[in-house]
Amino acid sequence: MYYLGIDMGSTSTKVIVLNENKEIHYKKVVPTGWNCLDTANGILEELKNNGIERDDFKCVATGYGRISVPYMDKTITEISCHGKGACYLFNEKNFTVIDIGGQDTKVIEIENGAVKNFNMNDKCSAGTGKFLEIMANTLGVDINSLCELARSSKNHISISSMCTVFAESEVVSLIGRGTSKEDIAYGVVDSITNKVRGQMGKITGTNNVVRLTGGLCEIPFILDSLSEKLGTEVKSDPLGRYAGALGASLFACNIK
Amino acid sequence: MSKEQELSEIMDEFANAKKNASIFVKNASENGDIVIGSFCQYAPMEIINAPGFYNVLLCGFNYDPPIPLAETELPANLCPLIKSSYGNILGKTCPFAFYSDIIVGETTCDGKKKMYEMLGKLKDMHVIHLPNVPDKERSLSSWQAELELFKDALEKRFNVTITDEDLRKSIHTLNIERSQTARMYELGKYDPPAMTGLQMRSVLTAEYFMLDKKNKIEKTERMLQIMEENWKEGKGPYKKDEHPVRILVSGAGLDGVIDKTIKTIEDLGAAIVCYEGCCGILNMRRPIDESDPDPMHAIADKYLEVPCAVMSPNTRRFEQFMDTVKEWNVDGVISITVHACDPFDIESKKLEDICEENEVPFLHVRTDYAPGDEGQLRTRIEAFIEMLENR
Ligand code: SF4
Ligand code: SF4
């Protein structure tokens, strides 16, 4: 039997398959695209090509598209899945997980391996991956280069608009004023990590072990900026973006 | 008629109360009866009902058409309840406001106060000055004087005399209603609960729209009786061995967001066992003192106790909060506030602190009448319930 975890986020869909020994047998990231159903069926096809038929697995779906996976056995929210996946990934039991996703940013407090408290940003996209993506587009670079540019900024500026739409016009006017790309990039990253710090403030964890998951977790400057803001070293893992899918696959192991 | 059928008919009557009330109010008004529109728990219903006037609730609970219309005059960044109420009156989409002879408001939150000033141009208004400090020594006499002014205004305008006897009668009737609501909340105490939170909500709304009080009280009595019996026979809303996660819902302005919040919570398998806030349990427990020789004093005394966030400090709410959590054996608290409602939003943080101190899981969700956040709300609520189920 295999255990399939699908984390269908707003931007990308993460897939993890565990074998009987709870080892990662298969993993993949695909863009979610416009049609969640097509994406889900594509994954099923892909698994078939790898020799895994529908009857060979149990499946838990999570993420905002979780209900659009027609062959799932169960849905569980991304909060619980990220918590579970992060415990496994980081081998920790008492810590705080920050997940910066495409459409929302979550802060999850874990105590004794279980979710104790959590916090999600509101409707708007400030402080999420989407914000970074839009700003990178405005600057004509990709997200990774934006973060590297930020590192070499000489004059630290801050972007004051909280709202993505206003922040975008702020960035445009900074470009117009001749502010260097590096400095603007710094302002963009700074705005995100500040927002995350604000969200952290609402979670009053008792310890300062902090781990980052989600699509941005492999970007060194994001980790550095967060560590600086939170006053503790924020670590991640190369599999950090799979935390939700991993948690889902671990939950799938419990399905009878 | 079987008990099941009777209960389902009563519940239907409650659920349709608002719809049916518009016809009732139209007929009443055409008959020459006096209809008073109001917005809030602070509207002294005893005084309104004493001379036989009807009281109808004018709070708007819908988004379209009233809110986009209201935003042509009011700031968009205002509480949806205020915008919806105003928009429904401005656009004449509220039959209750249409048939109201006058509208009574109280100086509660800033948004409402200022909205009333604008409403004054569309309808006859009487605004009661509500003190902000609920301390009886400092505020009771001025509050009673304001209520006397309101009574005088009604007497003059409609050419009636409101006697102490009239007041005593209406106090008595509304005390019965209060105690019935308190008993209804008791049904949530059972394990599993004998009534769902969604059912409670519909009874609470019906309170404002079943204007034939005698009928309302009789029906509620039957409902309480049948639900109690059903529970004993294991035929309540939950199976005997079911133990849903028990939620206390707190907040204000909820009627406009029932589907995305209350209904979602229960659809996801949790049970709302009690409510906390202006129409929550706290306000229903103590009746108006019927032995007070001065009925106006008794009314004023009780209404100053409404545990609303417009009061500062709102000590009564916080003092009794944990008692409610313990008595109802609550697993988690969900505080629901609407967009731009500063008083309740700020007090939510205080509730959170109390919960943290007592290790009670707490979730605060902010929402709006406008659609679009259903998915995110659902995820948050679902994650909270998962968290409680794993404890
Ligand atoms: S919450 Fe306060 S202002 Fe609103 S209806 Fe209740 S008592 Fe009135
Ligand atoms: S919900 Fe809040 S802002 Fe809106 S009317 Fe009630 S107290 Fe005022």
PDB file of C-alpha atoms and ligand atoms in Angstrom, chain B residues 39-42 59 81 106 108-109 112 251-253 278-279 306-310 344, ligand 1:
ATOM      1  CA  PHE B  39     -31.652  48.458  15.843  1.00  0.00           C
ATOM      2  CA  CYS B  40     -30.276  47.249  19.052  1.00  0.00           C
ATOM      3  CA  GLN B  41     -30.532  45.359  22.342  1.00  0.00           C
ATOM      4  CA  TYR B  42     -30.589  48.717  24.092  1.00  0.00           C
ATOM      5  CA  CYS B  59     -30.753  45.811  11.219  1.00  0.00           C
ATOM      6  CA  LEU B  81     -24.436  46.072   9.597  1.00  0.00           C
ATOM      7  CA  GLU B 106     -29.252  54.701  20.820  1.00  0.00           C
ATOM      8  CA  THR B 108     -23.904  53.071  20.756  1.00  0.00           C
ATOM      9  CA  CYS B 109     -20.874  52.881  18.430  1.00  0.00           C
ATOM     10  CA  LYS B 112     -24.259  53.936  14.191  1.00  0.00           C
ATOM     11  CA  GLY B 251     -19.399  38.451  18.852  1.00  0.00           C
ATOM     12  CA  ALA B 252     -21.874  40.865  17.301  1.00  0.00           C
ATOM     13  CA  GLY B 253     -23.447  41.528  13.925  1.00  0.00           C
ATOM     14  CA  CYS B 278     -25.405  41.135  23.429  1.00  0.00           C
ATOM     15  CA  CYS B 279     -28.060  38.467  22.841  1.00  0.00           C
ATOM     16  CA  VAL B 306     -26.321  44.651  28.411  1.00  0.00           C
ATOM     17  CA  PRO B 307     -22.760  43.344  27.984  1.00  0.00           C
ATOM     18  CA  CYS B 308     -22.036  45.245  24.775  1.00  0.00           C
ATOM     19  CA  ALA B 309     -18.591  46.306  23.600  1.00  0.00           C
ATOM     20  CA  VAL B 310     -19.714  49.911  23.217  1.00  0.00           C
ATOM     21  CA  PHE B 344     -15.858  44.012  19.293  1.00  0.00           C
TER      22      PHE B 344
HETATM   23  S1  SF4 C   1     -23.825  44.533  19.988  1.00  0.00           S
HETATM   24 FE1  SF4 C   1     -24.215  46.344  21.210  1.00  0.00          FE
HETATM   25  S2  SF4 C   1     -24.697  47.963  19.736  1.00  0.00           S
HETATM   26 FE2  SF4 C   1     -24.911  45.991  18.681  1.00  0.00          FE
HETATM   27  S3  SF4 C   1     -27.079  45.393  18.929  1.00  0.00           S
HETATM   28 FE3  SF4 C   1     -25.968  44.451  20.595  1.00  0.00          FE
HETATM   29  S4  SF4 C   1     -26.146  45.893  22.252  1.00  0.00           S
HETATM   30 FE4  SF4 C   1     -26.633  47.022  20.394  1.00  0.00          FE
END
